[in-house]
Short mmCIF file of C-alpha atoms in Angstrom, two decimals:
data_model
loop_
_atom_site.label_atom_id
_atom_site.label_comp_id
_atom_site.label_asym_id
_atom_site.label_seq_id
_atom_site.Cartn_x
_atom_site.Cartn_y
_atom_site.Cartn_z
CA UNK P 1 -30.39 -16.57 25.10
CA UNK P 2 -26.86 -15.96 24.51
CA UNK P 3 -24.23 -13.52 25.76
CA UNK P 4 -21.73 -12.83 23.33
CA UNK P 5 -18.73 -11.03 24.94
CA UNK P 6 -16.39 -8.78 22.72
CA UNK P 7 -13.08 -7.72 24.03
CA UNK P 8 -10.17 -6.13 22.55
CA UNK P 9 -6.62 -5.28 23.70
CA UNK P 10 -4.32 -3.35 22.01
CA UNK P 11 -6.95 -1.93 19.22
CA UNK P 12 -9.79 -0.73 18.96
CA UNK P 13 -12.72 -3.43 19.18
CA UNK P 14 -15.65 -0.83 18.59
CA UNK P 15 -16.26 -2.03 14.78
CA UNK P 16 -17.55 -5.49 16.62
CA UNK P 17 -20.19 -3.08 18.17
CA UNK P 18 -21.38 -1.25 15.38
CA UNK P 19 -21.68 -4.35 13.45
CA UNK P 20 -24.20 -6.27 16.47
CA UNK P 21 -25.96 -2.91 16.19
CA UNK P 22 -26.71 -2.70 12.67
CA UNK P 23 -27.15 -6.82 12.39
CA UNK P 24 -29.43 -7.26 15.22
CA UNK P 25 -31.62 -3.89 13.70
CA UNK P 26 -31.89 -5.53 10.21
CA UNK P 27 -32.83 -8.57 11.72
CA UNK P 28 -35.98 -6.81 13.10
CA UNK P 29 -35.20 -7.25 17.10
CA UNK P 30 -35.69 -4.78 19.63
CA UNK P 31 -32.34 -3.58 20.77
CA UNK P 32 -31.91 -1.74 24.05
CA UNK P 33 -28.09 0.05 23.41
CA UNK P 34 -26.48 1.60 26.79
CA UNK P 35 -23.84 3.22 24.89
CA UNK P 36 -21.33 4.75 27.43
CA UNK P 37 -18.50 6.03 25.47
CA UNK P 38 -19.89 7.85 22.26
CA UNK P 39 -22.66 10.11 21.21
CA UNK P 40 -25.90 9.08 19.45
CA UNK P 41 -24.21 11.00 16.43
CA UNK P 42 -21.28 8.98 15.93
CA UNK P 43 -23.77 5.66 16.10
CA UNK P 44 -25.78 6.80 13.75
CA UNK P 45 -22.97 8.19 11.25
CA UNK P 46 -21.55 4.49 11.36
CA UNK P 47 -24.79 2.82 11.14
CA UNK P 48 -25.94 4.77 8.27
CA UNK P 49 -23.04 3.43 6.35
CA UNK P 50 -23.65 0.12 7.39
CA UNK P 51 -26.94 0.45 5.87
CA UNK P 52 -29.55 1.04 9.31
CA UNK P 53 -30.74 4.27 10.32
CA UNK P 54 -30.45 5.03 14.03
CA UNK P 55 -33.20 7.58 14.13
CA UNK P 56 -35.62 5.93 12.21
CA UNK P 57 -35.24 2.85 14.74
CA UNK P 58 -35.31 5.40 17.86
CA UNK P 59 -38.65 6.85 16.55
CA UNK P 60 -40.49 3.68 15.70
CA UNK P 61 -39.42 2.22 19.30
CA UNK P 62 -37.09 -0.66 18.00
CA UNK P 63 -34.31 1.18 19.54
CA UNK P 64 -33.95 2.20 23.15
CA UNK P 65 -30.91 4.56 23.29
CA UNK P 66 -29.03 5.35 26.57
CA UNK P 67 -26.79 7.91 25.83
CA UNK P 68 -24.44 7.85 28.74
CA UNK P 69 -22.21 11.05 27.63
CA UNK P 70 -25.60 13.23 28.01
CA UNK P 71 -27.65 11.56 30.68
CA UNK P 72 -24.75 11.33 32.96
CA UNK P 73 -24.84 15.19 33.17
CA UNK P 74 -28.44 15.14 33.65
CA UNK P 75 -27.63 13.04 37.14
CA UNK P 76 -26.28 16.09 38.77
CA UNK P 77 -29.11 18.45 37.84
CA UNK P 78 -32.15 16.05 38.65
CA UNK P 79 -33.73 16.10 41.87
CA UNK P 80 -32.31 13.48 43.81
CA UNK P 81 -35.49 12.09 44.52
CA UNK P 82 -35.93 10.87 40.85
CA UNK P 83 -34.39 7.70 39.73
CA UNK P 84 -31.91 7.52 36.98
CA UNK P 85 -30.19 4.87 35.14
CA UNK P 86 -26.62 6.55 35.91
CA UNK P 87 -27.42 7.00 39.58
CA UNK P 88 -24.60 5.38 40.83
CA UNK P 89 -22.30 8.27 39.63
CA UNK P 90 -23.99 10.39 42.51
CA UNK P 91 -23.48 8.08 45.47
CA UNK P 92 -20.34 8.62 47.50
CA UNK P 93 -20.29 4.85 48.79
CA UNK P 94 -19.91 1.95 46.56
CA UNK P 95 -22.82 1.78 44.29
CA UNK P 96 -24.95 -0.69 42.43
CA UNK P 97 -26.53 -0.95 39.02
CA UNK P 98 -29.80 -1.80 40.18
CA UNK P 99 -31.63 1.73 38.77
CA UNK P 100 -29.74 0.60 35.02
CA UNK P 101 -30.68 -2.76 35.26
CA UNK P 102 -34.40 -1.31 35.78
CA UNK P 103 -34.25 0.86 33.17
CA UNK P 104 -33.19 -1.71 30.98
CA UNK P 105 -35.64 -4.49 32.26
CA UNK P 106 -38.20 -1.94 31.46
CA UNK P 107 -37.19 -0.90 28.13
CA UNK P 108 -37.31 -4.37 26.87
CA UNK P 109 -40.39 -5.71 28.19
CA UNK P 110 -42.67 -7.40 25.99
CA UNK P 111 -45.21 -5.29 24.87
CA UNK P 112 -48.74 -5.35 26.81
CA UNK P 113 -50.82 -5.53 23.90
CA UNK P 114 -49.41 -9.06 22.97
CA UNK P 115 -48.51 -7.74 19.52
CA UNK P 116 -45.16 -9.33 18.85
CA UNK P 117 -44.08 -6.11 16.65
CA UNK P 118 -40.30 -7.22 16.99
CA UNK P 119 -38.46 -10.23 17.40
CA UNK P 120 -36.22 -11.61 20.55
CA UNK P 121 -34.94 -8.61 22.73
CA UNK P 122 -31.08 -8.00 22.53
CA UNK P 123 -28.89 -5.91 25.07
CA UNK P 124 -25.82 -3.77 23.85
CA UNK P 125 -23.44 -2.23 25.84
CA UNK P 126 -20.43 -0.27 24.96
CA UNK P 127 -18.79 -0.68 26.96
CA UNK P 128 -18.54 -2.06 30.47
CA UNK P 129 -14.55 -1.21 31.15
CA UNK P 130 -16.18 2.43 31.60
CA UNK P 131 -18.03 1.60 34.33
CA UNK P 132 -15.11 0.49 36.47
CA UNK P 133 -12.97 3.97 35.17
CA UNK P 134 -16.32 5.68 36.94
CA UNK P 135 -15.99 4.21 40.15
CA UNK P 136 -17.74 1.07 40.41
CA UNK P 137 -16.44 -1.99 41.41
CA UNK P 138 -15.73 -5.49 39.25
CA UNK P 139 -18.08 -7.30 41.29
CA UNK P 140 -21.07 -4.43 41.04
CA UNK P 141 -20.51 -4.85 37.29
CA UNK P 142 -20.48 -8.74 37.13
CA UNK P 143 -23.79 -8.46 39.75
CA UNK P 144 -25.28 -6.30 37.11
CA UNK P 145 -24.50 -8.55 33.75
CA UNK P 146 -25.94 -11.47 35.89
CA UNK P 147 -29.11 -9.65 36.49
CA UNK P 148 -29.41 -8.55 32.80
CA UNK P 149 -28.77 -12.51 32.13
CA UNK P 150 -31.37 -13.16 34.16
CA UNK P 151 -33.87 -10.67 32.60
CA UNK P 152 -32.81 -10.85 28.83
CA UNK P 153 -31.27 -14.07 28.36
CA UNK P 154 -33.51 -16.06 30.49
CA UNK P 155 -36.74 -14.69 31.03
CA UNK P 156 -36.91 -13.49 27.49
CA UNK P 157 -34.77 -15.57 25.49
CA UNK P 158 -32.86 -12.56 24.40
CA UNK P 159 -29.31 -12.05 23.69
CA UNK P 160 -26.62 -9.74 25.42
CA UNK P 161 -23.56 -8.61 23.59
CA UNK P 162 -21.18 -6.56 25.57
CA UNK P 163 -17.60 -4.88 25.20
CA UNK P 164 -14.91 -4.88 27.93
CA UNK P 165 -11.39 -3.85 27.27
CA UNK P 166 -8.61 -5.91 28.11
CA UNK P 167 -5.91 -4.24 30.18
CA UNK P 168 -3.18 -6.65 29.04
CA UNK P 169 0.26 -5.52 30.81
CA UNK P 170 -1.32 -2.68 32.53
CA UNK P 171 -2.19 -5.21 35.77
CA UNK P 172 -5.55 -3.83 36.33
CA UNK P 173 -6.77 -6.31 38.58
CA UNK P 174 -10.50 -4.95 38.68
CA UNK P 175 -10.81 -4.90 34.75
CA UNK P 176 -9.21 -8.47 34.71
CA UNK P 177 -11.80 -9.64 37.49
CA UNK P 178 -14.77 -8.52 35.08
CA UNK P 179 -13.09 -9.21 31.97
CA UNK P 180 -12.85 -13.12 33.24
CA UNK P 181 -15.93 -13.25 35.41
CA UNK P 182 -17.85 -12.42 32.14
CA UNK P 183 -15.81 -14.70 29.89
CA UNK P 184 -17.04 -17.50 32.26
CA UNK P 185 -20.29 -16.70 31.72
CA UNK P 186 -20.29 -16.03 27.82
CA UNK P 187 -21.41 -18.30 25.13
CA UNK P 188 -19.12 -16.76 22.74
CA UNK P 189 -16.18 -14.84 22.97
CA UNK P 190 -14.43 -12.34 20.15
CA UNK P 191 -11.38 -10.93 21.03
CA UNK P 192 -10.05 -8.05 18.81
CA UNK P 193 -6.17 -7.78 19.17
CA UNK P 194 -3.71 -5.68 17.46
CA UNK P 195 -0.98 -7.51 15.70
CA UNK P 196 2.04 -8.70 17.94
CA UNK P 197 4.75 -7.05 15.65
CA UNK P 198 2.73 -3.45 15.79
CA UNK P 199 0.67 -1.24 13.48
CA UNK P 200 0.09 -2.26 9.93
CA UNK P 201 -1.94 -0.42 7.13
CA UNK P 202 -3.34 -3.24 5.58
CA UNK P 203 -3.84 -6.02 8.69
CA UNK P 204 -5.29 -4.22 11.15
CA UNK P 205 -5.86 -6.96 13.73
CA UNK P 206 -6.63 -9.92 14.48
CA UNK P 207 -9.77 -11.52 15.71
CA UNK P 208 -9.65 -14.76 18.14
CA UNK P 209 -13.29 -16.65 18.44
CA UNK P 210 -14.17 -18.87 21.04
CA UNK P 211 -17.22 -20.65 21.49
CA UNK P 212 -17.94 -21.61 24.83
CA UNK P 213 -20.99 -23.63 26.07
CA UNK P 214 -20.55 -22.82 30.26
CA UNK P 215 -22.96 -26.04 30.50
CA UNK P 216 -22.79 -28.22 27.53
CA UNK P 217 -20.11 -30.18 26.34
CA UNK P 218 -19.43 -29.11 22.69
CA UNK P 219 -17.35 -30.58 20.08
CA UNK P 220 -13.83 -30.23 20.75
CA UNK P 221 -12.87 -28.98 17.16
CA UNK P 222 -13.91 -25.88 15.90
CA UNK P 223 -14.15 -24.44 19.24
CA UNK P 224 -11.58 -21.47 18.60
CA UNK P 225 -10.69 -19.73 15.30
CA UNK P 226 -8.45 -17.31 14.42
CA UNK P 227 -8.72 -14.73 11.66
CA UNK P 228 -7.02 -11.19 10.60
CA UNK P 229 -9.06 -8.26 9.56
CA UNK P 230 -8.94 -4.98 7.77
CA UNK P 231 -11.43 -2.24 8.26
CA UNK P 232 -12.70 -0.81 5.30
CA UNK P 233 -14.96 2.28 4.98
CA UNK P 234 -18.45 0.09 5.04
CA UNK P 235 -17.17 -3.57 5.86
CA UNK P 236 -14.55 -5.42 7.38
CA UNK P 237 -12.36 -8.15 5.24
CA UNK P 238 -11.41 -11.24 6.94
CA UNK P 239 -8.54 -13.56 5.84
CA UNK P 240 -6.84 -16.81 7.14
CA UNK P 241 -3.46 -15.27 8.85
CA UNK P 242 -0.80 -14.62 6.83
CA UNK P 243 -2.92 -14.68 3.39
CA UNK P 244 -3.47 -10.79 3.52
CA UNK P 245 -3.90 -9.61 -0.15
CA UNK P 246 -1.28 -7.09 0.84
CA UNK P 247 1.29 -9.83 1.18
CA UNK P 248 0.89 -12.11 -1.32
CA UNK L 1 -10.32 -40.30 39.00
CA UNK L 2 -13.41 -42.19 39.85
CA UNK L 3 -11.75 -43.74 43.37
CA UNK L 4 -10.58 -39.97 43.91
CA UNK L 5 -13.36 -38.08 43.38
CA UNK L 6 -15.31 -40.72 45.09
CA UNK L 7 -13.94 -40.41 48.53
CA UNK L 8 -15.85 -37.52 50.73
CA UNK L 9 -15.00 -34.55 51.45
CA UNK L 10 -14.49 -31.22 50.02
CA UNK L 11 -13.11 -31.66 45.87
CA UNK L 12 -12.21 -28.36 44.25
CA UNK L 13 -12.78 -28.41 40.26
CA UNK L 14 -10.64 -25.49 39.35
CA UNK L 15 -11.29 -24.40 35.90
CA UNK L 16 -10.38 -21.56 32.96
CA UNK L 17 -11.98 -19.75 30.29
CA UNK L 18 -10.40 -22.20 27.96
CA UNK L 19 -10.97 -25.14 29.62
CA UNK L 20 -14.37 -24.95 31.25
CA UNK L 21 -15.39 -26.95 33.83
CA UNK L 22 -19.16 -27.35 34.18
CA UNK L 23 -19.55 -30.09 32.06
CA UNK L 24 -17.03 -32.26 33.98
CA UNK L 25 -19.26 -30.87 37.39
CA UNK L 26 -22.49 -32.47 35.54
CA UNK L 27 -20.76 -35.75 34.55
CA UNK L 28 -19.89 -36.31 38.30
CA UNK L 29 -23.18 -35.11 39.28
CA UNK L 30 -24.65 -37.62 36.66
CA UNK L 31 -22.61 -40.71 38.16
CA UNK L 32 -23.68 -39.56 41.62
CA UNK L 33 -27.19 -39.56 40.65
CA UNK L 34 -26.92 -42.93 38.99
CA UNK L 35 -25.26 -44.56 41.83
CA UNK L 36 -28.49 -43.87 44.11
CA UNK L 37 -27.22 -40.65 45.91
CA UNK L 38 -29.25 -37.50 46.32
CA UNK L 39 -27.73 -34.40 45.14
CA UNK L 40 -28.34 -30.85 46.10
CA UNK L 41 -27.10 -27.98 43.89
CA UNK L 42 -26.70 -24.47 44.84
CA UNK L 43 -26.89 -22.83 41.60
CA UNK L 44 -25.84 -19.22 41.19
CA UNK L 45 -24.12 -18.77 37.75
CA UNK L 46 -26.95 -20.37 35.36
CA UNK L 47 -30.50 -20.92 35.15
CA UNK L 48 -31.96 -24.08 36.50
CA UNK L 49 -32.81 -25.05 32.72
CA UNK L 50 -29.56 -24.47 31.64
CA UNK L 51 -27.94 -26.56 34.38
CA UNK L 52 -30.59 -29.34 33.60
CA UNK L 53 -30.15 -29.54 30.30
CA UNK L 54 -28.03 -32.63 29.13
CA UNK L 55 -29.57 -34.79 32.31
CA UNK L 56 -31.82 -37.38 31.66
CA UNK L 57 -35.22 -37.90 33.15
CA UNK L 58 -34.12 -40.12 35.80
CA UNK L 59 -31.17 -38.10 36.62
CA UNK L 60 -33.19 -35.01 36.74
CA UNK L 61 -35.33 -36.46 39.42
CA UNK L 62 -32.85 -37.02 41.94
CA UNK L 63 -31.13 -33.26 41.94
CA UNK L 64 -32.27 -30.91 44.10
CA UNK L 65 -32.05 -27.43 43.02
CA UNK L 66 -31.20 -24.30 44.88
CA UNK L 67 -31.90 -21.37 42.72
CA UNK L 68 -29.65 -18.55 43.67
CA UNK L 69 -29.30 -17.39 40.11
CA UNK L 70 -32.58 -15.75 39.60
CA UNK L 71 -32.50 -12.95 42.20
CA UNK L 72 -29.41 -13.20 44.53
CA UNK L 73 -29.39 -9.77 45.64
CA UNK L 74 -32.78 -9.43 46.27
CA UNK L 75 -33.37 -6.92 43.64
CA UNK L 76 -36.81 -7.65 42.81
CA UNK L 77 -38.00 -7.31 46.15
CA UNK L 78 -40.61 -9.89 45.09
CA UNK L 79 -39.88 -12.85 48.00
CA UNK L 80 -38.99 -15.34 45.68
CA UNK L 81 -35.13 -14.94 46.57
CA UNK L 82 -34.01 -17.67 48.70
CA UNK L 83 -33.95 -15.99 52.58
CA UNK L 84 -30.81 -14.89 54.23
CA UNK L 85 -29.25 -14.76 50.68
CA UNK L 86 -26.41 -16.84 49.03
CA UNK L 87 -24.80 -17.74 52.68
CA UNK L 88 -28.38 -18.41 54.41
CA UNK L 89 -28.60 -21.02 51.60
CA UNK L 90 -25.45 -22.30 51.79
CA UNK L 91 -25.72 -22.83 55.86
CA UNK L 92 -29.19 -24.32 55.24
CA UNK L 93 -27.60 -26.93 53.21
CA UNK L 94 -25.47 -27.61 56.82
CA UNK L 95 -28.47 -28.41 58.34
CA UNK L 96 -30.74 -30.54 56.08
CA UNK L 97 -31.64 -33.71 57.81
CA UNK L 98 -32.14 -36.34 54.89
CA UNK L 99 -30.69 -39.51 55.53
CA UNK L 100 -28.29 -41.35 53.20
CA UNK L 101 -25.21 -40.41 51.24
CA UNK L 102 -24.94 -37.11 49.90
CA UNK L 103 -23.58 -35.36 47.15
CA UNK L 104 -23.61 -31.10 47.20
CA UNK L 105 -22.72 -29.24 44.07
CA UNK L 106 -21.57 -25.64 44.20
CA UNK L 107 -22.12 -23.94 40.99
CA UNK L 108 -19.96 -22.09 41.37
CA UNK L 109 -17.72 -21.22 44.59
CA UNK L 110 -15.97 -18.54 42.58
CA UNK L 111 -19.66 -16.58 42.85
CA UNK L 112 -19.75 -16.95 46.29
CA UNK L 113 -16.18 -16.20 46.99
CA UNK L 114 -16.82 -12.94 45.26
CA UNK L 115 -20.07 -12.35 47.32
CA UNK L 116 -19.24 -13.27 50.64
CA UNK L 117 -15.96 -12.97 52.58
CA UNK L 118 -13.64 -15.54 52.48
CA UNK L 119 -13.45 -17.00 56.29
CA UNK L 120 -17.48 -17.34 56.56
CA UNK L 121 -17.10 -19.20 53.21
CA UNK L 122 -14.65 -21.53 54.67
CA UNK L 123 -15.96 -21.94 57.70
CA UNK L 124 -19.08 -22.73 55.81
CA UNK L 125 -17.42 -25.40 53.39
CA UNK L 126 -15.87 -26.90 56.21
CA UNK L 127 -19.48 -27.60 58.24
CA UNK L 128 -21.01 -28.88 54.74
CA UNK L 129 -17.87 -31.17 54.23
CA UNK L 130 -17.41 -32.33 57.96
CA UNK L 131 -21.19 -33.04 58.40
CA UNK L 132 -21.15 -36.52 60.39
CA UNK L 133 -24.04 -36.99 62.25
CA UNK L 134 -27.63 -36.63 61.84
CA UNK L 135 -29.43 -34.71 64.48
CA UNK L 136 -31.83 -37.48 65.41
CA UNK L 137 -28.43 -39.15 66.49
CA UNK L 138 -27.58 -42.98 66.91
CA UNK L 139 -27.36 -43.22 62.92
CA UNK L 140 -23.56 -43.74 61.95
CA UNK L 141 -21.75 -41.13 60.00
CA UNK L 142 -22.95 -40.54 56.22
CA UNK L 143 -20.34 -39.26 53.86
CA UNK L 144 -20.87 -35.99 52.24
CA UNK L 145 -19.10 -35.05 49.02
CA UNK L 146 -18.94 -31.60 48.32
CA UNK L 147 -18.10 -30.75 44.42
CA UNK L 148 -17.26 -27.19 44.12
CA UNK L 149 -16.53 -25.40 40.84
CA UNK L 150 -13.82 -22.92 40.79
CA UNK L 151 -12.65 -20.33 38.41
CA UNK L 152 -8.82 -20.17 38.84
CA UNK L 153 -8.41 -16.34 37.44
CA UNK L 154 -10.79 -14.39 39.38
CA UNK L 155 -9.08 -14.97 42.26
CA UNK L 156 -6.14 -14.03 44.56
CA UNK L 157 -3.40 -16.75 45.68
CA UNK L 158 -4.85 -15.75 49.20
CA UNK L 159 -8.13 -17.60 48.67
CA UNK L 160 -7.18 -20.11 46.59
CA UNK L 161 -4.68 -21.19 49.05
CA UNK L 162 -7.29 -21.33 51.73
CA UNK L 163 -9.92 -23.28 49.83
CA UNK L 164 -7.03 -25.49 48.82
CA UNK L 165 -6.18 -26.24 52.26
CA UNK L 166 -9.24 -27.34 53.14
CA UNK L 167 -9.98 -29.58 50.11
CA UNK L 168 -9.31 -33.18 50.23
CA UNK L 169 -9.07 -33.43 46.53
CA UNK L 170 -8.12 -30.89 43.63
CA UNK L 171 -8.99 -31.44 39.85
CA UNK L 172 -6.92 -28.86 37.65
CA UNK L 173 -8.57 -28.62 34.38
CA UNK L 174 -6.02 -27.93 31.19
CA UNK L 175 -5.32 -29.63 27.89
CA UNK L 176 -3.99 -29.71 24.81
CA UNK L 177 -4.77 -29.34 21.19
CA UNK L 178 -8.98 -29.95 21.79
CA UNK L 179 -8.25 -32.71 24.47
CA UNK L 180 -9.30 -31.91 27.95
CA UNK L 181 -7.13 -33.17 30.90
CA UNK L 182 -7.39 -33.27 34.47
CA UNK L 183 -4.54 -32.94 37.10
CA UNK L 184 -5.65 -34.07 40.37
CA UNK L 185 -3.97 -33.75 43.66
CA UNK L 186 -5.44 -35.72 46.08
CA UNK L 187 -4.80 -35.37 50.44
CA UNK L 188 -6.01 -38.29 52.13
CA UNK L 189 -5.56 -38.12 55.93
CA UNK L 190 -2.32 -39.81 57.08
CA UNK L 191 -1.05 -40.29 53.93
CA UNK L 192 1.14 -38.49 51.45
CA UNK L 193 -0.80 -36.04 48.69
CA UNK L 194 -0.70 -38.12 45.30
CA UNK L 195 -0.95 -36.54 42.28
CA UNK L 196 -2.11 -37.68 38.91
CA UNK L 197 -2.96 -36.58 34.97
CA UNK L 198 -6.10 -38.21 33.22
CA UNK L 199 -7.49 -37.17 29.81
CA UNK L 200 -10.78 -37.53 29.42
CA UNK L 201 -13.70 -36.12 27.21
CA UNK L 202 -17.29 -35.42 28.18
CA UNK L 203 -19.81 -37.34 25.71
CA UNK L 204 -22.97 -35.31 24.64
CA UNK L 205 -24.84 -37.58 27.38
CA UNK L 206 -22.67 -36.52 30.19
CA UNK L 207 -21.10 -39.37 30.88
CA UNK L 208 -17.10 -39.29 31.12
CA UNK L 209 -14.79 -40.90 28.80
CA UNK L 210 -11.46 -41.40 30.07
CA UNK L 211 -8.57 -41.78 27.82
CA UNK L 212 -5.51 -43.39 28.27
CA UNK L 213 -2.83 -40.63 27.20
CA UNK L 214 -2.51 -37.43 25.17
CA UNK L 215 -3.68 -37.47 21.75
CA UNK L 216 -1.56 -39.15 19.70
CA UNK L 217 -1.70 -36.83 16.43
CA UNK L 218 0.80 -33.99 16.46
CA UNK L 219 -1.01 -32.01 14.30
CA UNK L 220 -5.03 -30.81 14.87
CA UNK L 221 -7.42 -32.29 12.85
CA UNK L 222 -8.19 -29.85 9.41
CA UNK L 223 -11.35 -28.19 9.41
CA UNK L 224 -13.60 -30.41 6.41
CA UNK L 225 -15.84 -27.58 5.70
CA UNK L 226 -13.30 -25.05 4.95
CA UNK L 227 -11.85 -25.24 1.92
CA UNK L 228 -8.69 -24.69 1.56
CA UNK L 229 -7.52 -21.25 0.27
CA UNK L 230 -5.06 -20.91 -2.75
CA UNK L 231 -2.31 -18.69 -1.57
CA UNK L 232 -1.75 -17.85 -5.53
CA UNK L 233 -5.44 -16.68 -6.33
CA UNK L 234 -4.84 -13.23 -6.26
CA UNK L 235 -1.27 -12.50 -6.67
CA UNK L 236 0.80 -9.63 -8.69
CA UNK L 237 3.42 -11.79 -10.15
CA UNK L 238 3.35 -14.97 -12.59
CA UNK L 239 4.70 -18.12 -11.07
CA UNK L 240 4.09 -20.00 -14.04
CA UNK L 241 5.16 -20.03 -17.63
CA UNK L 242 3.40 -20.54 -20.83
CA UNK L 243 4.34 -22.79 -23.69
CA UNK L 244 5.78 -20.16 -25.96
CA UNK L 245 7.64 -18.32 -22.76
CA UNK L 246 9.39 -21.77 -21.90
CA UNK L 247 10.34 -22.10 -25.42
CA UNK L 248 11.86 -18.79 -25.76
CA UNK L 249 13.35 -19.47 -22.42
CA UNK L 250 14.98 -22.70 -23.50
CA UNK L 251 16.45 -21.01 -26.64
CA UNK L 252 18.30 -18.52 -25.47
CA UNK L 253 21.92 -18.68 -25.15
CA UNK L 254 23.80 -17.17 -22.18
CA UNK L 255 25.77 -14.18 -22.57
CA UNK L 256 29.08 -16.10 -21.29
CA UNK L 257 28.12 -20.01 -22.34
CA UNK L 258 30.52 -20.83 -24.67
CA UNK L 259 28.92 -22.88 -27.18
CA UNK L 260 29.95 -24.17 -30.68
CA UNK L 261 28.60 -20.74 -32.51
CA UNK L 262 30.70 -18.66 -30.41
CA UNK L 263 33.77 -20.43 -31.11
CA UNK L 264 33.28 -20.43 -34.59
CA UNK L 265 32.77 -16.77 -34.66
CA UNK L 266 35.82 -16.03 -32.73
CA UNK L 267 38.10 -18.32 -34.73
CA UNK L 268 36.73 -16.88 -38.37
CA UNK L 269 38.06 -13.35 -38.52
CA UNK L 270 35.13 -12.10 -40.42
CA UNK L 271 35.71 -8.97 -42.73
CA UNK L 272 33.41 -6.76 -40.81
CA UNK L 273 34.97 -7.71 -37.52
CA UNK L 274 36.40 -4.29 -36.89
CA UNK L 275 39.30 -4.08 -34.51
CA UNK L 276 38.52 -2.04 -31.39
CA UNK L 277 40.29 1.21 -31.80
CA UNK L 278 41.25 3.19 -28.27
CA UNK L 279 41.54 6.96 -28.58
CA UNK L 280 43.84 8.17 -26.07
CA UNK L 281 44.30 11.93 -25.15
CA UNK L 282 47.16 12.43 -22.94
CA UNK L 283 47.06 14.52 -19.78
CA UNK L 284 49.26 16.83 -18.87
CA UNK L 285 50.86 14.82 -15.81
CA UNK L 286 51.33 11.60 -17.71
CA UNK L 287 54.08 10.11 -18.26
CA UNK L 288 54.90 8.34 -21.51
CA UNK L 289 57.43 6.10 -21.14
CA UNK L 290 58.02 3.88 -24.15
CA UNK L 291 59.97 1.07 -22.24
CA UNK L 292 58.86 -2.00 -21.52
CA UNK L 293 58.55 -2.11 -17.69
CA UNK L 294 58.97 -6.01 -17.55
CA UNK L 295 62.61 -5.46 -19.51
CA UNK L 296 64.37 -6.02 -16.15
CA UNK L 297 62.93 -9.27 -15.33
CA UNK L 298 65.02 -12.16 -15.89
CA UNK L 299 62.89 -14.20 -17.44
#
């Protein structure tokens, strides 16, 4: 029951989302993917490079995929009485994400017949900052993640992986509240940053890993590590700071 | 640190993402429980199981957990949520009637501050920490200590300032190089506020280990499980010389070094030594003057 927070600053951290998606599908977990940023085919293409077929996973029930781009349009063409996960787009006042939470809970419910076809459930969200852009408040986003933690991490001992963008210098207060609030609740924070000196062809960025155990004191060493990385076609290579093969 | 935190009233534990404060909160709760106090916990951020992890059975039996985490906004409509929501739960704690010294822990105050209006929260905290007499009357005032966990980055200076002014003690968590420190600001009535810094660590059994000073090593520990990376492993040029290359290098004569061989070669006018010949084609503008230009010098 762990919450892993992915955040990116001045770079694109979506490679981490693709990694975790293929990782959990290969590990035979039931995955609910709330994909608000890209279409299904985009993730499918990248997933195939990483060795998983999202189409096959969706057909056999291992993957529940909420395609935000397509279904957000459905909200406006449906009868208002029917609940929709992205119902808040239609509401005039400050909404909440309870319908989305109900959708996720329903999707990751253990199967009634008692057969454990999949290992523990996993919720992937890509990404939460988009919800703020769509008019949701930071507290509503935090409440949504709170309830997901209750349902997925605590009740079903599953994991959650969520991506949040760090606005950095842009001084987006709502985003900062969402990011910091989630950071305090996470067990592991992976932060992809662009290099301080700018773009580089051979080193795409830097990854900071911070282990947090919100309630248990951890050993003080090994709490935080920093690696630099380069994204290749089918994998990402990591190396210690300054040790890129291109530099040596 | 112990005397400061042992006093009654509101104690704020201000933590950050990098230096989390829940383990310190749990250590202080354990200390209170071992002193025989009853501890009420309003849990909003983590589940009861996760919070109780690390406490042993004797401590756990003295903890009374009010679970707001499970359904704070009553989305499940199952009737399990605490009546009145989080504010109702907080106000209910103000009205409890058990005797004896009591410690109340709010995990976390940040959660309450994000969901409740600041004035209502401040009023509830005041009522909580200044609770003096039991409703039965006659018995003397019982000390109530309220420990609140507050995440600094989530709030603006206004609410933080308001809560600071209510607190009898504030503990700000930070640290360097893996060692946590607490800056303690305590305000006792009719005394100047005092500041002190205490380095500490929390042991796995949640007891507090106070340390004298900052860590002595000036460098962080080398990580023993990662082998040192050899930077010369994948280089495109050669850093070392083989034996034959070294011999060749040593036997090389440098072009401008005046060795004995060169001296002999210059002194011996060899038959093959051809003097250099200069072929000169004068241009139209050249002035060929056969006189020696230095003739007029009187040297």
